[in-house]
Short mmCIF file of N, CA and C in Angstrom, two decimals:
data_model
loop_
_atom_site.label_atom_id
_atom_site.label_comp_id
_atom_site.label_asym_id
_atom_site.label_seq_id
_atom_site.Cartn_x
_atom_site.Cartn_y
_atom_site.Cartn_z
N UNK A 216 -8.13 -14.98 -3.75
CA UNK A 216 -7.95 -14.14 -2.56
C UNK A 216 -9.34 -13.70 -2.11
N UNK A 217 -9.65 -13.97 -0.86
CA UNK A 217 -10.97 -13.66 -0.35
C UNK A 217 -11.01 -12.35 0.41
N UNK A 218 -12.19 -12.04 0.93
CA UNK A 218 -12.40 -10.81 1.69
C UNK A 218 -11.52 -10.77 2.93
N UNK A 219 -11.36 -11.91 3.58
CA UNK A 219 -10.50 -11.96 4.77
C UNK A 219 -9.06 -11.62 4.42
N UNK A 220 -8.59 -12.14 3.26
CA UNK A 220 -7.22 -11.84 2.83
C UNK A 220 -7.04 -10.34 2.58
N UNK A 221 -8.02 -9.71 1.95
CA UNK A 221 -7.95 -8.26 1.68
C UNK A 221 -7.93 -7.50 3.00
N UNK A 222 -8.77 -7.90 3.93
CA UNK A 222 -8.80 -7.24 5.25
C UNK A 222 -7.44 -7.32 5.92
N UNK A 223 -6.80 -8.47 5.82
CA UNK A 223 -5.48 -8.65 6.42
C UNK A 223 -4.46 -7.76 5.73
N UNK A 224 -4.51 -7.66 4.39
CA UNK A 224 -3.59 -6.79 3.66
C UNK A 224 -3.77 -5.33 4.07
N UNK A 225 -5.03 -4.89 4.16
CA UNK A 225 -5.31 -3.50 4.53
C UNK A 225 -4.85 -3.22 5.96
N UNK A 226 -5.07 -4.16 6.85
CA UNK A 226 -4.62 -4.00 8.24
C UNK A 226 -3.09 -3.95 8.30
N UNK A 227 -2.43 -4.78 7.51
CA UNK A 227 -0.97 -4.79 7.44
C UNK A 227 -0.45 -3.43 6.98
N UNK A 228 -1.04 -2.90 5.90
CA UNK A 228 -0.63 -1.58 5.40
C UNK A 228 -0.88 -0.49 6.42
N UNK A 229 -2.02 -0.56 7.10
CA UNK A 229 -2.36 0.43 8.12
C UNK A 229 -1.35 0.41 9.26
N UNK A 230 -0.97 -0.77 9.71
CA UNK A 230 0.02 -0.89 10.79
C UNK A 230 1.38 -0.38 10.35
N UNK A 231 1.78 -0.70 9.11
CA UNK A 231 3.06 -0.21 8.59
C UNK A 231 3.07 1.32 8.55
N UNK A 232 1.99 1.89 8.06
CA UNK A 232 1.89 3.35 7.97
C UNK A 232 1.95 3.98 9.35
N UNK A 233 1.18 3.45 10.26
CA UNK A 233 1.14 3.97 11.62
C UNK A 233 2.52 3.90 12.30
N UNK A 234 3.22 2.80 12.08
CA UNK A 234 4.53 2.63 12.72
C UNK A 234 5.60 3.57 12.17
N UNK A 235 5.33 4.16 11.00
CA UNK A 235 6.30 5.08 10.40
C UNK A 235 5.87 6.54 10.47
N UNK A 236 4.72 6.82 11.10
CA UNK A 236 4.27 8.20 11.26
C UNK A 236 3.44 8.73 10.12
N UNK A 237 2.99 7.84 9.22
CA UNK A 237 2.15 8.26 8.11
C UNK A 237 0.69 8.24 8.55
N UNK A 238 -0.05 9.27 8.17
CA UNK A 238 -1.48 9.31 8.49
C UNK A 238 -2.26 8.95 7.24
N UNK A 239 -2.93 7.81 7.28
CA UNK A 239 -3.73 7.36 6.13
C UNK A 239 -5.02 8.17 6.06
N UNK A 240 -5.30 8.68 4.87
CA UNK A 240 -6.54 9.40 4.61
C UNK A 240 -7.56 8.41 4.05
N UNK A 241 -7.14 7.57 3.11
CA UNK A 241 -8.01 6.53 2.57
C UNK A 241 -7.18 5.34 2.11
N UNK A 242 -7.79 4.17 2.19
CA UNK A 242 -7.15 2.91 1.80
C UNK A 242 -8.24 2.08 1.13
N UNK A 243 -8.16 1.95 -0.20
CA UNK A 243 -9.24 1.31 -0.95
C UNK A 243 -8.70 0.17 -1.81
N UNK A 244 -9.24 -1.03 -1.61
CA UNK A 244 -8.85 -2.12 -2.50
C UNK A 244 -9.57 -2.00 -3.83
N UNK A 245 -8.91 -2.43 -4.89
CA UNK A 245 -9.53 -2.48 -6.21
C UNK A 245 -9.86 -3.94 -6.50
N UNK A 246 -10.36 -4.22 -7.65
CA UNK A 246 -10.77 -5.58 -7.99
C UNK A 246 -9.57 -6.52 -8.08
N UNK A 247 -9.71 -7.67 -7.47
CA UNK A 247 -8.67 -8.70 -7.48
C UNK A 247 -8.68 -9.38 -8.85
N UNK A 248 -7.50 -9.58 -9.41
CA UNK A 248 -7.42 -10.23 -10.72
C UNK A 248 -6.46 -11.40 -10.67
N UNK A 249 -6.77 -12.43 -11.43
CA UNK A 249 -5.85 -13.56 -11.60
C UNK A 249 -4.79 -13.11 -12.60
N UNK A 250 -3.61 -13.65 -12.49
CA UNK A 250 -2.50 -13.23 -13.34
C UNK A 250 -2.62 -13.76 -14.77
N UNK A 251 -3.44 -14.72 -15.01
CA UNK A 251 -3.62 -15.27 -16.35
C UNK A 251 -4.20 -16.66 -16.23
N UNK A 252 -4.54 -17.24 -17.34
CA UNK A 252 -5.16 -18.56 -17.33
C UNK A 252 -4.24 -19.57 -16.65
N UNK A 253 -4.77 -20.23 -15.64
CA UNK A 253 -4.00 -21.24 -14.92
C UNK A 253 -2.97 -20.66 -13.96
N UNK A 254 -3.00 -19.35 -13.75
CA UNK A 254 -2.01 -18.71 -12.87
C UNK A 254 -2.20 -19.14 -11.42
N UNK A 255 -1.10 -19.23 -10.72
CA UNK A 255 -1.13 -19.61 -9.31
C UNK A 255 -1.34 -18.42 -8.39
N UNK A 256 -1.17 -17.21 -8.92
CA UNK A 256 -1.22 -16.03 -8.07
C UNK A 256 -2.35 -15.09 -8.46
N UNK A 257 -2.82 -14.34 -7.47
CA UNK A 257 -3.81 -13.29 -7.67
C UNK A 257 -3.17 -11.96 -7.33
N UNK A 258 -3.61 -10.92 -8.01
CA UNK A 258 -3.12 -9.58 -7.75
C UNK A 258 -4.20 -8.80 -7.01
N UNK A 259 -3.79 -8.12 -5.93
CA UNK A 259 -4.72 -7.29 -5.16
C UNK A 259 -4.23 -5.85 -5.19
N UNK A 260 -4.76 -5.04 -6.11
CA UNK A 260 -4.37 -3.63 -6.17
C UNK A 260 -5.06 -2.82 -5.07
N UNK A 261 -4.32 -1.88 -4.49
CA UNK A 261 -4.82 -1.04 -3.41
C UNK A 261 -4.42 0.39 -3.69
N UNK A 262 -5.35 1.31 -3.50
CA UNK A 262 -5.06 2.75 -3.63
C UNK A 262 -5.00 3.34 -2.23
N UNK A 263 -3.92 4.04 -1.96
CA UNK A 263 -3.72 4.62 -0.63
C UNK A 263 -3.47 6.12 -0.76
N UNK A 264 -4.18 6.90 0.03
CA UNK A 264 -3.95 8.34 0.13
C UNK A 264 -3.51 8.62 1.56
N UNK A 265 -2.52 9.48 1.72
CA UNK A 265 -1.99 9.72 3.06
C UNK A 265 -1.34 11.09 3.16
N UNK A 266 -1.05 11.46 4.41
CA UNK A 266 -0.26 12.65 4.70
C UNK A 266 1.06 12.17 5.29
N UNK A 267 2.17 12.63 4.72
CA UNK A 267 3.47 12.14 5.18
C UNK A 267 4.58 13.12 4.86
N UNK A 268 5.55 13.16 5.74
CA UNK A 268 6.78 13.89 5.46
C UNK A 268 7.69 12.99 4.64
N UNK A 269 8.72 13.56 4.06
CA UNK A 269 9.64 12.80 3.22
C UNK A 269 10.31 11.66 4.00
N UNK A 270 10.71 11.93 5.23
CA UNK A 270 11.38 10.92 6.04
C UNK A 270 10.43 9.77 6.36
N UNK A 271 9.19 10.09 6.76
CA UNK A 271 8.20 9.06 7.09
C UNK A 271 7.86 8.22 5.85
N UNK A 272 7.72 8.88 4.70
CA UNK A 272 7.43 8.16 3.47
C UNK A 272 8.56 7.19 3.13
N UNK A 273 9.79 7.64 3.29
CA UNK A 273 10.94 6.77 3.03
C UNK A 273 10.95 5.56 3.95
N UNK A 274 10.67 5.76 5.23
CA UNK A 274 10.61 4.63 6.18
C UNK A 274 9.51 3.66 5.79
N UNK A 275 8.36 4.19 5.36
CA UNK A 275 7.25 3.34 4.96
C UNK A 275 7.62 2.50 3.74
N UNK A 276 8.26 3.10 2.76
CA UNK A 276 8.66 2.36 1.56
C UNK A 276 9.66 1.27 1.89
N UNK A 277 10.58 1.54 2.81
CA UNK A 277 11.54 0.51 3.24
C UNK A 277 10.80 -0.65 3.90
N UNK A 278 9.81 -0.33 4.74
CA UNK A 278 9.04 -1.39 5.42
C UNK A 278 8.22 -2.20 4.42
N UNK A 279 7.70 -1.55 3.38
CA UNK A 279 7.00 -2.30 2.32
C UNK A 279 7.95 -3.27 1.64
N UNK A 280 9.14 -2.79 1.36
CA UNK A 280 10.15 -3.58 0.65
C UNK A 280 10.62 -4.79 1.46
N UNK A 281 10.67 -4.66 2.77
CA UNK A 281 11.20 -5.72 3.62
C UNK A 281 10.11 -6.54 4.32
N UNK A 282 8.85 -6.25 4.02
CA UNK A 282 7.73 -6.95 4.65
C UNK A 282 7.65 -8.39 4.15
N UNK A 283 7.27 -9.33 5.01
CA UNK A 283 7.10 -10.72 4.55
C UNK A 283 5.99 -10.87 3.51
N UNK A 284 5.00 -9.98 3.55
CA UNK A 284 3.95 -9.96 2.51
C UNK A 284 4.51 -9.14 1.35
N UNK A 285 4.40 -9.69 0.13
CA UNK A 285 4.97 -9.01 -1.03
C UNK A 285 4.07 -7.85 -1.46
N UNK A 286 4.61 -6.64 -1.43
CA UNK A 286 3.93 -5.44 -1.91
C UNK A 286 4.81 -4.82 -3.00
N UNK A 287 4.15 -4.28 -4.02
CA UNK A 287 4.87 -3.55 -5.07
C UNK A 287 4.18 -2.20 -5.25
N UNK A 288 4.98 -1.14 -5.30
CA UNK A 288 4.44 0.20 -5.55
C UNK A 288 4.46 0.41 -7.07
N UNK A 289 3.26 0.56 -7.65
CA UNK A 289 3.15 0.74 -9.10
C UNK A 289 3.10 2.21 -9.50
N UNK A 290 2.78 3.07 -8.56
CA UNK A 290 2.71 4.49 -8.87
C UNK A 290 2.68 5.31 -7.60
N UNK A 291 3.23 6.52 -7.69
CA UNK A 291 3.25 7.39 -6.52
C UNK A 291 3.13 8.84 -7.00
N UNK A 292 2.27 9.58 -6.31
CA UNK A 292 2.13 11.01 -6.58
C UNK A 292 2.30 11.75 -5.25
N UNK A 293 3.10 12.79 -5.28
CA UNK A 293 3.33 13.60 -4.08
C UNK A 293 2.97 15.04 -4.43
N UNK A 294 2.07 15.62 -3.63
CA UNK A 294 1.65 17.00 -3.85
C UNK A 294 1.86 17.80 -2.58
N UNK A 295 2.05 19.09 -2.76
CA UNK A 295 2.24 19.95 -1.60
C UNK A 295 0.98 20.04 -0.76
N UNK A 296 1.17 20.36 0.49
CA UNK A 296 0.08 20.56 1.43
C UNK A 296 0.22 21.98 1.98
N UNK A 297 -0.54 22.93 1.45
CA UNK A 297 -0.40 24.32 1.90
C UNK A 297 -0.64 24.49 3.40
N UNK A 298 -1.45 23.62 4.00
CA UNK A 298 -1.74 23.71 5.42
C UNK A 298 -0.57 23.28 6.30
N UNK A 299 0.30 22.43 5.79
CA UNK A 299 1.47 21.95 6.54
C UNK A 299 2.55 21.55 5.54
N UNK A 300 3.51 22.45 5.29
CA UNK A 300 4.53 22.17 4.27
C UNK A 300 5.42 20.96 4.59
N UNK A 301 5.39 20.46 5.83
CA UNK A 301 6.21 19.30 6.19
C UNK A 301 5.48 17.97 5.98
N UNK A 302 4.18 18.03 5.74
CA UNK A 302 3.37 16.82 5.50
C UNK A 302 2.74 16.93 4.12
N UNK A 303 3.20 16.15 3.20
CA UNK A 303 2.74 16.18 1.81
C UNK A 303 1.53 15.27 1.63
N UNK A 304 0.72 15.58 0.60
CA UNK A 304 -0.34 14.68 0.19
C UNK A 304 0.32 13.61 -0.68
N UNK A 305 0.17 12.36 -0.31
CA UNK A 305 0.80 11.26 -1.03
C UNK A 305 -0.29 10.29 -1.49
N UNK A 306 -0.21 9.89 -2.75
CA UNK A 306 -1.10 8.86 -3.29
C UNK A 306 -0.23 7.73 -3.81
N UNK A 307 -0.52 6.51 -3.36
CA UNK A 307 0.24 5.34 -3.77
C UNK A 307 -0.68 4.32 -4.42
N UNK A 308 -0.23 3.73 -5.52
CA UNK A 308 -0.88 2.58 -6.12
C UNK A 308 -0.03 1.38 -5.73
N UNK A 309 -0.56 0.56 -4.86
CA UNK A 309 0.17 -0.58 -4.30
C UNK A 309 -0.49 -1.86 -4.79
N UNK A 310 0.31 -2.88 -5.00
CA UNK A 310 -0.21 -4.16 -5.44
C UNK A 310 0.42 -5.25 -4.59
N UNK A 311 -0.39 -6.20 -4.21
CA UNK A 311 0.11 -7.36 -3.46
C UNK A 311 -0.26 -8.60 -4.24
N UNK A 312 0.56 -9.61 -4.13
CA UNK A 312 0.30 -10.87 -4.82
C UNK A 312 0.16 -11.97 -3.80
N UNK A 313 -0.83 -12.82 -4.01
CA UNK A 313 -1.07 -13.95 -3.12
C UNK A 313 -1.26 -15.20 -3.97
N UNK A 314 -0.85 -16.28 -3.40
CA UNK A 314 -1.07 -17.56 -4.07
C UNK A 314 -2.58 -17.81 -4.15
N UNK A 315 -3.06 -18.14 -5.33
CA UNK A 315 -4.49 -18.37 -5.54
C UNK A 315 -5.00 -19.59 -4.82
N UNK A 316 -6.31 -19.62 -4.68
CA UNK A 316 -6.93 -20.78 -4.01
C UNK A 316 -7.81 -21.54 -4.96
#
């Protein structure tokens, strides 16, 4: 998976978030790893921080689940936002898999 592929994944996540009302604070790719010796797929882990209400977060997760690009949520943390109780601080550990080159 190359730099262009990562850019496309990040743009895809950004568009999904925007379409569901989530405000992305940060979107950071981590190191791409091969699944194992001779594996056909690469894993692209991404860390996402955002502000979202419960309804918007639910819509975003549904869009991740039904997206043609395979995304898996490996971890999620939701914290209160004293400045706006309807928009929580959300941190997601997301992983995408792509066929290796």
